[in-house]
Amino acid sequence: MSEPAAEPTAELDVLFRARRMAGPDGEGPGSVGVRDGKIVAQGPLDAGFRAARVVELAADEVLLPGLVDTHVHINDPGRAEWEGFATATRAAAAGGITTLLDMPLNSFPPTTDVDALKVKRKAARDRVHVDVGFWGGAVDDNLTELRGLHDAGVFGFKCFLLPSGVDEFPPLNPGELEDALREVAEHDALMIVHAEDSDAIEHASAAHGETYADFLASRPRGAENTAIAQVIELARRTGARVHILHLSSSDALPMIASARADGVRVTVETCPHYLVFTAEEIPDGATQFKCCPPIREARNRELLWEGLADGIIDCVVSDHSPCTPDLERFGIGDFGVAWGGVSGPQVGLSAVWTQARLRGHTLSDVVRWMSRNPAGQAGMRHKGAIAPGHDADFCVFAPDDAFVVDADGLHHRKPVSPYHGRTLAGTVRGTWLRGVQIAGAGTESPAPRGELLKRGEV
């Protein structure tokens, strides 16, 4: 836990008292004082701070820092019928997420130049329930746009090494990736990479039909492993910072660890669906489980958990990538033609906690994976921790509650989720953004009050 701050000389706006408060380094009782949306005081449970309002957590509740989800596809504007800023951020708030970063594709125009970023920010303004920042895109013809996007406040750049699924966001070939890495290295920006090798997937069997095993064979581990090896080598050569998105192949963990030992600046994330589901349990035709890279076998899942425990995997983020139900192809259940993307920010914390507790992990571990590390990886200095000077973003979590997921009760735009009907442990009872409750019973501000973030200002 953080060291106690000095007692404030003026009355606080809100004082939180919690018998259990979880930070990345431990858990214990404490008080947290908020003024003007910032944490300004911290001390023992019985600290004599004066406040206009006191929030006492129940005995079965834990105060967590608000989660930070750095991988969300909101698709707005252009494909807002898939998802939109209002619905995506309402779902995030209900799941304890207080800050998210929006991906640069599936919206139209994609965020590949400054003008497109302005369009994106205009679409989001006054509609977001949590704080929202933006990634820029690195595509085959926008090398000269990257510096302008960086200066305009994007948190880094996303690229694909194979077709992205939308024509307006083309991939980078190896030479283009090296050029882009040299460009971003000049201003120490971050390149985040969808790492699957196009050639390996071209030579794999084509995705087709209702059987999940056939789809899995179309996205082999080798495609991920080859692409990650290439990204590591180019990061070594250029000195750029790189981040591997949505890792599903546990085979890549040793090479990532080895690269870090050599000084290569590489971080990596995985997603709740890779830590919860297994290929063996996915029914025929259940295309709501389709994502790329795919959910793999049970043994692979356990090795991903070991990667988290060992600190090789840094972050757990949602990769929320919804679409309209017709694109899921439920009528035919064909994995070859269905859109690939899992919807899940509202249940991500509970899903991860359900599995983490079975393996002896603590809420402090979960906070590290889902709050502190994503904030740090994106360069957010005032998010991801309960500490003086940080934004007063909190999640009130009841870890021993259980519930059954009902997709119709989720706030994202279309009621589709692979978690539907699954029993999960832990419920979010309240979410607070800069000291104001935005979700849960007693919500003070149901209207959008999130801010649009720029790199370097948060």
Coordinates of C-alpha atoms in Angstrom, one line a residue:
M1 CA 0.0 0.0 0.0
S2 CA 1.1 3.6 -0.5
E3 CA 2.6 5.5 2.4
P4 CA 0.1 7.8 4.3
A5 CA -0.1 11.3 3.1
A6 CA -0.2 14.2 5.4
E7 CA -3.6 15.2 6.9
P8 CA -5.2 17.8 4.7
T9 CA -5.6 21.3 6.1
A10 CA -9.0 21.8 4.4
E11 CA -12.1 19.7 4.3
L12 CA -12.2 16.9 1.8
D13 CA -14.9 16.5 -0.8
V14 CA -15.2 12.7 -0.2
L15 CA -13.6 10.3 2.2
F16 CA -13.5 6.6 1.5
R17 CA -13.1 4.2 4.3
A18 CA -12.4 0.5 3.4
R19 CA -11.5 -2.5 5.6
R20 CA -9.9 -3.8 2.5
M21 CA -8.1 -1.8 -0.1
A22 CA -6.1 -3.5 -2.8
G23 CA -3.1 -2.0 -4.5
P24 CA -0.6 -3.8 -6.8
D25 CA 1.8 -4.3 -3.8
G26 CA -0.7 -5.5 -1.2
E27 CA -4.0 -5.2 0.6
G28 CA -5.1 -3.7 3.9
P29 CA -7.5 -1.3 5.6
G30 CA -7.3 2.4 4.9
S31 CA -8.8 5.8 4.3
V32 CA -8.6 7.8 1.0
G33 CA -9.4 11.5 0.8
V34 CA -10.5 13.2 -2.4
R35 CA -10.5 16.9 -3.3
D36 CA -11.2 18.3 -6.8
G37 CA -11.2 14.9 -8.3
K38 CA -7.7 14.0 -7.0
I39 CA -6.5 11.8 -4.2
V40 CA -5.0 14.2 -1.7
A41 CA -4.8 12.1 1.5
Q42 CA -4.3 8.6 2.5
G43 CA -4.1 7.1 6.0
P44 CA -5.3 4.4 8.4
L45 CA -8.9 3.3 8.6
D46 CA -9.6 5.6 11.6
A47 CA -7.8 8.6 10.3
G48 CA -9.4 11.8 11.5
F49 CA -9.8 13.4 8.1
R50 CA -12.7 15.9 7.7
A51 CA -14.9 15.5 4.7
A52 CA -18.2 16.7 3.3
R53 CA -19.1 13.2 2.5
V54 CA -18.0 9.8 3.9
V55 CA -18.3 6.6 1.9
E56 CA -18.0 3.5 4.1
L57 CA -17.4 0.3 2.2
A58 CA -19.2 -2.8 3.5
A59 CA -17.3 -5.6 5.1
D60 CA -17.5 -7.7 2.0
E61 CA -16.3 -5.0 -0.3
V62 CA -12.8 -4.1 -1.5
L63 CA -11.7 -0.7 -2.8
L64 CA -9.7 -1.1 -6.1
P65 CA -8.2 1.6 -8.3
G66 CA -10.4 2.0 -11.4
L67 CA -9.4 -0.4 -14.1
V68 CA -7.5 0.8 -17.2
D69 CA -8.4 -1.0 -20.5
T70 CA -6.0 -0.1 -23.3
H71 CA -7.6 -2.3 -26.0
V72 CA -11.1 -1.3 -27.0
H73 CA -12.7 -1.1 -30.4
I74 CA -15.5 1.4 -30.3
N75 CA -16.0 1.7 -34.1
D76 CA -17.6 5.1 -33.8
P77 CA -18.0 7.1 -36.1
G78 CA -18.6 5.1 -39.3
R79 CA -19.7 1.8 -37.8
A80 CA -21.6 3.0 -34.8
E81 CA -24.2 0.3 -35.4
W82 CA -21.5 -2.1 -34.2
E83 CA -20.7 -0.1 -31.1
G84 CA -20.7 3.5 -30.0
F85 CA -19.0 5.7 -27.5
A86 CA -22.0 6.0 -25.2
T87 CA -22.7 2.3 -25.0
A88 CA -19.1 1.1 -24.8
T89 CA -18.2 3.5 -22.1
R90 CA -21.4 2.7 -20.1
A91 CA -20.4 -1.0 -20.2
A92 CA -16.9 -0.1 -19.2
A93 CA -18.1 1.9 -16.2
A94 CA -20.4 -1.0 -15.1
G95 CA -17.3 -3.3 -15.2
G96 CA -15.1 -1.1 -13.0
I97 CA -13.2 0.4 -15.9
T98 CA -12.6 4.2 -15.5
T99 CA -10.1 4.7 -18.4
L100 CA -9.9 3.2 -21.8
L101 CA -8.0 3.6 -25.0
D102 CA -9.8 3.3 -28.4
M103 CA -8.3 1.4 -31.3
P104 CA -7.8 3.3 -34.6
L105 CA -9.7 0.9 -36.9
N106 CA -13.2 -0.4 -37.5
S107 CA -14.3 3.3 -37.2
F108 CA -14.4 5.3 -40.4
P109 CA -12.3 7.1 -41.1
P110 CA -9.5 5.2 -39.3
T111 CA -7.3 7.2 -37.0
T112 CA -4.3 7.4 -39.4
D113 CA -3.9 11.1 -39.7
V114 CA -4.6 14.2 -37.5
D115 CA -7.8 15.1 -39.4
A116 CA -9.2 11.6 -38.7
L117 CA -8.3 12.0 -35.0
K118 CA -10.2 15.2 -34.9
V119 CA -13.3 13.5 -36.4
K120 CA -12.9 10.7 -33.7
R121 CA -12.7 13.2 -30.9
K122 CA -15.7 15.2 -32.1
A123 CA -17.7 11.9 -32.2
A124 CA -16.7 11.1 -28.6
R125 CA -17.1 14.5 -27.1
D126 CA -19.8 14.8 -24.4
R127 CA -20.7 11.1 -24.9
V128 CA -18.2 9.2 -22.8
H129 CA -19.0 7.8 -19.3
V130 CA -15.3 7.1 -18.6
D131 CA -12.1 8.8 -19.6
V132 CA -11.1 7.9 -23.2
G133 CA -7.8 8.3 -25.1
F134 CA -6.9 7.2 -28.6
W135 CA -4.3 5.1 -30.4
G136 CA -3.1 6.2 -33.8
G137 CA -2.8 3.8 -36.7
A138 CA 0.4 2.8 -38.7
V139 CA -0.6 1.6 -42.2
D140 CA 1.3 1.2 -45.5
D141 CA 1.0 4.8 -46.6
N142 CA 1.0 7.1 -43.6
L143 CA 4.6 7.1 -42.4
T144 CA 4.8 10.9 -42.7
E145 CA 1.6 11.3 -40.6
L146 CA 2.9 9.5 -37.5
R147 CA 4.8 12.5 -36.0
G148 CA 1.7 14.7 -36.3
L149 CA -0.5 12.2 -34.6
H150 CA 2.1 11.8 -31.8
D151 CA 2.2 15.6 -31.3
A152 CA -1.7 15.6 -31.3
G153 CA -1.7 13.3 -28.3
V154 CA -2.3 9.7 -29.4
F155 CA -0.9 7.2 -27.0
G156 CA 1.0 5.3 -29.6
F157 CA 0.4 3.5 -32.9
K158 CA -1.2 0.2 -33.8
C159 CA -0.3 -1.9 -36.8
F160 CA -1.2 -5.2 -38.3
L161 CA 1.2 -7.7 -40.0
L162 CA -1.6 -9.4 -41.9
P163 CA -5.0 -8.1 -43.3
S164 CA -6.9 -6.4 -40.5
G165 CA -10.4 -7.4 -41.7
V166 CA -11.2 -3.9 -43.0
D167 CA -9.8 -2.6 -46.3
E168 CA -9.2 0.9 -45.1
F169 CA -6.6 -0.3 -42.5
P170 CA -4.0 -2.2 -44.5
P171 CA -1.1 -4.1 -42.9
L172 CA 2.6 -3.4 -42.9
N173 CA 5.1 -5.6 -44.6
P174 CA 8.5 -6.2 -42.9
G175 CA 10.2 -3.3 -44.6
E176 CA 7.3 -0.9 -43.8
L177 CA 7.3 -2.1 -40.2
E178 CA 11.0 -1.4 -39.9
D179 CA 10.5 2.1 -41.3
A180 CA 7.6 2.8 -39.0
L181 CA 9.6 1.6 -36.0
R182 CA 12.5 3.8 -36.9
E183 CA 10.1 6.8 -37.1
V184 CA 8.4 6.2 -33.8
A185 CA 11.8 5.5 -32.1
E186 CA 12.8 9.0 -32.9
H187 CA 10.2 10.4 -30.4
D188 CA 10.1 7.3 -28.2
A189 CA 6.6 6.5 -29.1
L190 CA 5.1 3.0 -28.6
M191 CA 4.2 0.7 -31.5
I192 CA 1.5 -1.9 -30.6
V193 CA 1.3 -4.9 -32.9
H194 CA -1.2 -7.4 -34.0
A195 CA 1.4 -10.1 -34.4
E196 CA 0.3 -12.9 -36.7
D197 CA 2.3 -13.8 -39.8
S198 CA 0.4 -13.4 -43.0
D199 CA 2.4 -16.0 -44.9
A200 CA 2.0 -18.7 -42.2
I201 CA -1.8 -18.2 -42.2
E202 CA -2.0 -18.2 -46.0
H203 CA -0.4 -21.6 -45.9
A204 CA -2.6 -23.0 -43.2
S205 CA -5.9 -24.6 -43.9
A206 CA -8.7 -22.2 -44.6
A207 CA -11.2 -21.4 -41.9
H208 CA -14.5 -23.0 -42.7
G209 CA -17.6 -24.6 -41.2
E210 CA -19.0 -25.1 -37.7
T211 CA -16.2 -27.0 -36.1
Y212 CA -14.0 -24.9 -33.8
A213 CA -11.0 -27.2 -34.3
D214 CA -11.0 -26.4 -38.0
F215 CA -11.0 -22.7 -37.3
L216 CA -8.2 -23.2 -34.7
A217 CA -6.1 -24.9 -37.4
S218 CA -6.5 -21.9 -39.6
R219 CA -4.7 -19.6 -37.1
P220 CA -1.8 -21.8 -35.9
R221 CA 0.5 -20.9 -33.0
G222 CA 3.3 -20.7 -35.5
A223 CA 1.8 -17.7 -37.1
E224 CA 1.9 -15.8 -33.8
N225 CA 5.4 -17.1 -32.9
T226 CA 6.9 -16.2 -36.2
A227 CA 5.4 -12.7 -36.2
I228 CA 6.5 -12.0 -32.6
A229 CA 10.0 -13.1 -33.4
Q230 CA 10.1 -10.7 -36.3
V231 CA 8.8 -7.8 -34.1
I232 CA 11.4 -8.5 -31.5
E233 CA 14.2 -8.6 -34.0
L234 CA 13.1 -5.3 -35.6
A235 CA 12.7 -3.7 -32.1
R236 CA 16.2 -4.9 -31.3
R237 CA 17.5 -3.4 -34.6
T238 CA 15.7 0.0 -34.3
G239 CA 15.6 0.5 -30.5
A240 CA 11.9 1.1 -30.7
R241 CA 9.4 0.3 -27.9
V242 CA 7.0 -2.4 -29.0
H243 CA 3.9 -4.0 -27.4
I244 CA 2.5 -7.4 -28.4
L245 CA -1.3 -7.3 -28.5
H246 CA -3.7 -10.1 -27.3
L247 CA -1.1 -12.9 -26.9
S248 CA -2.8 -16.3 -27.3
S249 CA 0.2 -18.5 -28.0
S250 CA 2.1 -19.5 -24.9
D251 CA 4.9 -20.8 -27.1
A252 CA 6.1 -17.1 -27.5
L253 CA 6.7 -16.5 -23.8
P254 CA 10.3 -17.8 -23.6
M255 CA 11.4 -15.7 -26.6
I256 CA 9.8 -12.6 -25.0
A257 CA 11.5 -13.2 -21.7
S258 CA 14.8 -13.8 -23.6
A259 CA 14.4 -10.5 -25.6
R260 CA 13.8 -8.6 -22.4
A261 CA 16.9 -10.0 -20.8
D262 CA 18.8 -8.7 -23.8
G263 CA 17.4 -5.2 -23.3
V264 CA 14.8 -5.3 -26.0
R265 CA 11.9 -3.0 -25.0
V266 CA 8.9 -5.3 -25.4
T267 CA 5.8 -5.6 -23.4
V268 CA 2.9 -8.0 -23.9
E269 CA -0.8 -8.3 -23.0
T270 CA -3.4 -11.0 -23.0
C271 CA -7.1 -11.0 -22.6
P272 CA -9.7 -12.4 -20.3
H273 CA -11.1 -14.8 -22.9
Y274 CA -7.7 -16.5 -23.4
L275 CA -7.5 -17.0 -19.6
V276 CA -11.1 -18.3 -19.2
F277 CA -12.1 -20.3 -22.2
T278 CA -10.5 -23.3 -23.8
A279 CA -10.8 -24.6 -27.3
E280 CA -12.0 -28.0 -26.1
E281 CA -15.2 -26.5 -24.6
I282 CA -16.3 -24.3 -27.5
P283 CA -19.4 -25.8 -29.1
D284 CA -19.9 -26.3 -32.8
G285 CA -21.3 -23.2 -34.5
A286 CA -20.7 -20.9 -31.4
T287 CA -19.2 -18.1 -33.4
Q288 CA -19.4 -15.6 -30.4
F289 CA -16.2 -17.3 -29.3
K290 CA -14.3 -16.4 -32.6
C291 CA -11.4 -14.0 -32.2
C292 CA -8.0 -13.6 -33.8
P293 CA -5.7 -14.9 -32.6
P294 CA -7.9 -17.7 -31.4
I295 CA -8.8 -19.2 -28.0
R296 CA -6.4 -22.2 -27.7
E297 CA -6.3 -25.4 -25.8
A298 CA -6.5 -25.9 -22.0
R299 CA -2.8 -26.5 -21.6
N300 CA -2.0 -23.3 -23.4
R301 CA -4.3 -21.4 -21.1
E302 CA -2.5 -22.7 -18.1
L303 CA 0.9 -21.6 -19.5
L304 CA -0.6 -18.1 -20.1
W305 CA -1.4 -18.0 -16.4
E306 CA 2.1 -19.0 -15.6
G307 CA 3.3 -16.2 -17.9
L308 CA 1.3 -13.8 -15.8
A309 CA 2.6 -15.2 -12.6
D310 CA 6.2 -14.9 -13.8
G311 CA 5.7 -11.3 -15.0
I312 CA 6.3 -12.0 -18.6
I313 CA 2.8 -11.0 -19.5
D314 CA 2.3 -7.4 -18.3
C315 CA -1.4 -6.6 -18.8
V316 CA -4.9 -8.1 -19.1
V317 CA -7.2 -6.0 -21.3
S318 CA -10.5 -6.7 -23.0
D319 CA -9.9 -6.4 -26.8
H320 CA -13.6 -5.6 -26.9
S321 CA -14.4 -6.0 -30.6
P322 CA -18.2 -6.2 -31.2
C323 CA -20.2 -6.3 -34.4
T324 CA -23.8 -6.6 -35.4
P325 CA -25.4 -10.0 -34.7
D326 CA -25.8 -10.7 -38.5
L327 CA -22.0 -10.5 -38.9
E328 CA -21.7 -13.3 -36.2
R329 CA -23.4 -15.6 -38.7
F330 CA -25.4 -17.4 -36.0
G331 CA -27.8 -18.7 -38.6
I332 CA -25.1 -20.9 -40.2
G333 CA -22.5 -21.0 -37.4
D334 CA -19.7 -20.8 -39.9
F335 CA -16.4 -19.8 -38.3
G336 CA -14.9 -19.1 -41.7
V337 CA -17.2 -16.2 -42.5
A338 CA -18.2 -14.9 -39.0
W339 CA -16.7 -11.6 -37.7
G340 CA -13.9 -12.3 -35.2
G341 CA -14.3 -10.4 -31.9
V342 CA -15.2 -11.0 -28.3
S343 CA -17.4 -8.5 -26.3
G344 CA -16.6 -8.3 -22.6
P345 CA -15.4 -5.2 -20.8
Q346 CA -18.3 -5.3 -18.4
V347 CA -17.5 -8.8 -17.1
G348 CA -13.7 -8.8 -17.6
L349 CA -12.8 -8.2 -14.0
S350 CA -15.1 -10.9 -12.7
A351 CA -14.0 -13.3 -15.4
V352 CA -10.3 -12.8 -14.5
W353 CA -10.9 -12.9 -10.8
T354 CA -12.9 -16.1 -11.1
Q355 CA -9.9 -17.9 -12.6
A356 CA -7.2 -16.1 -10.7
R357 CA -8.5 -17.1 -7.3
L358 CA -8.5 -20.7 -8.3
R359 CA -4.8 -20.5 -9.0
G360 CA -3.9 -18.7 -5.7
H361 CA -3.6 -15.2 -7.1
T362 CA -4.8 -12.2 -5.1
L363 CA -6.8 -9.1 -5.9
S364 CA -3.5 -7.2 -5.8
D365 CA -2.3 -9.3 -8.7
V366 CA -5.4 -8.5 -10.6
V367 CA -5.0 -4.8 -9.9
R368 CA -1.4 -5.0 -11.2
W369 CA -2.5 -6.7 -14.5
M370 CA -5.7 -4.7 -15.1
S371 CA -4.9 -1.3 -13.7
R372 CA -1.3 -0.3 -12.8
N373 CA 0.5 -2.0 -15.7
P374 CA -1.8 -1.0 -18.5
A375 CA -1.7 2.6 -17.2
G376 CA 2.1 2.5 -17.0
Q377 CA 2.4 0.8 -20.4
A378 CA 0.4 3.7 -22.0
G379 CA 2.4 6.4 -20.1
M380 CA -0.5 7.5 -17.8
R381 CA 1.1 8.9 -14.6
H382 CA -2.1 9.6 -12.7
K383 CA -4.1 6.5 -13.4
G384 CA -3.9 2.9 -12.1
A385 CA -3.2 3.3 -8.4
I386 CA -4.7 4.5 -5.2
A387 CA -2.1 7.1 -4.3
P388 CA -1.9 10.8 -3.6
G389 CA -1.7 12.8 -6.8
H390 CA -3.6 10.2 -8.8
D391 CA -7.1 10.7 -10.2
A392 CA -9.8 9.6 -7.7
D393 CA -10.9 6.7 -9.9
F394 CA -12.2 3.7 -7.9
C395 CA -13.9 0.3 -8.3
V396 CA -15.9 -1.1 -5.3
F397 CA -15.7 -4.8 -5.8
A398 CA -17.4 -7.6 -3.8
P399 CA -15.0 -10.6 -4.6
D400 CA -17.2 -13.3 -2.9
D401 CA -20.4 -12.5 -4.7
A402 CA -21.4 -14.7 -7.6
F403 CA -23.7 -14.1 -10.6
V404 CA -24.7 -15.7 -13.9
V405 CA -24.0 -13.5 -16.9
D406 CA -27.0 -12.5 -18.9
A407 CA -26.0 -11.0 -22.2
D408 CA -29.3 -9.0 -22.3
G409 CA -28.2 -7.2 -19.2
L410 CA -24.9 -6.0 -20.6
H411 CA -24.6 -2.4 -21.7
H412 CA -22.6 -2.7 -24.9
R413 CA -24.7 -2.1 -28.0
K414 CA -25.5 -5.7 -29.1
P415 CA -26.5 -8.4 -26.6
V416 CA -23.9 -10.9 -27.7
S417 CA -21.3 -12.4 -25.4
P418 CA -19.4 -15.7 -25.0
Y419 CA -19.8 -15.3 -21.2
H420 CA -23.6 -15.6 -21.5
G421 CA -24.9 -18.2 -19.0
R422 CA -21.5 -18.5 -17.3
T423 CA -21.2 -18.2 -13.5
L424 CA -18.6 -15.7 -12.4
A425 CA -17.2 -14.7 -9.0
G426 CA -17.1 -11.1 -7.9
T427 CA -19.4 -8.2 -8.7
V428 CA -18.7 -4.5 -9.3
R429 CA -21.0 -2.6 -6.9
G430 CA -19.8 0.9 -7.8
T431 CA -17.5 2.8 -10.0
W432 CA -16.1 6.3 -9.3
L433 CA -14.5 8.7 -11.7
R434 CA -12.6 11.6 -10.2
G435 CA -14.5 11.3 -7.0
V436 CA -18.0 11.0 -8.5
Q437 CA -20.0 7.8 -8.7
I438 CA -20.8 6.9 -12.3
A439 CA -22.1 3.3 -11.9
G440 CA -23.7 1.1 -9.3
A441 CA -26.5 1.7 -6.8
G442 CA -26.7 5.3 -5.7
T443 CA -25.0 6.6 -8.9
E444 CA -24.7 10.4 -8.7
S445 CA -24.0 11.1 -12.3
P446 CA -25.7 8.9 -14.9
A447 CA -24.9 11.5 -17.6
P448 CA -21.6 11.2 -19.4
R449 CA -18.8 12.9 -17.5
G450 CA -15.7 11.2 -18.9
E451 CA -12.9 13.3 -20.4
L452 CA -10.9 12.9 -23.6
L453 CA -7.3 12.2 -22.9
K454 CA -4.1 13.1 -24.6
R455 CA -0.7 11.5 -24.0
G456 CA 1.4 13.4 -21.6
E457 CA -1.6 15.1 -19.9
V458 CA -2.8 12.3 -17.8

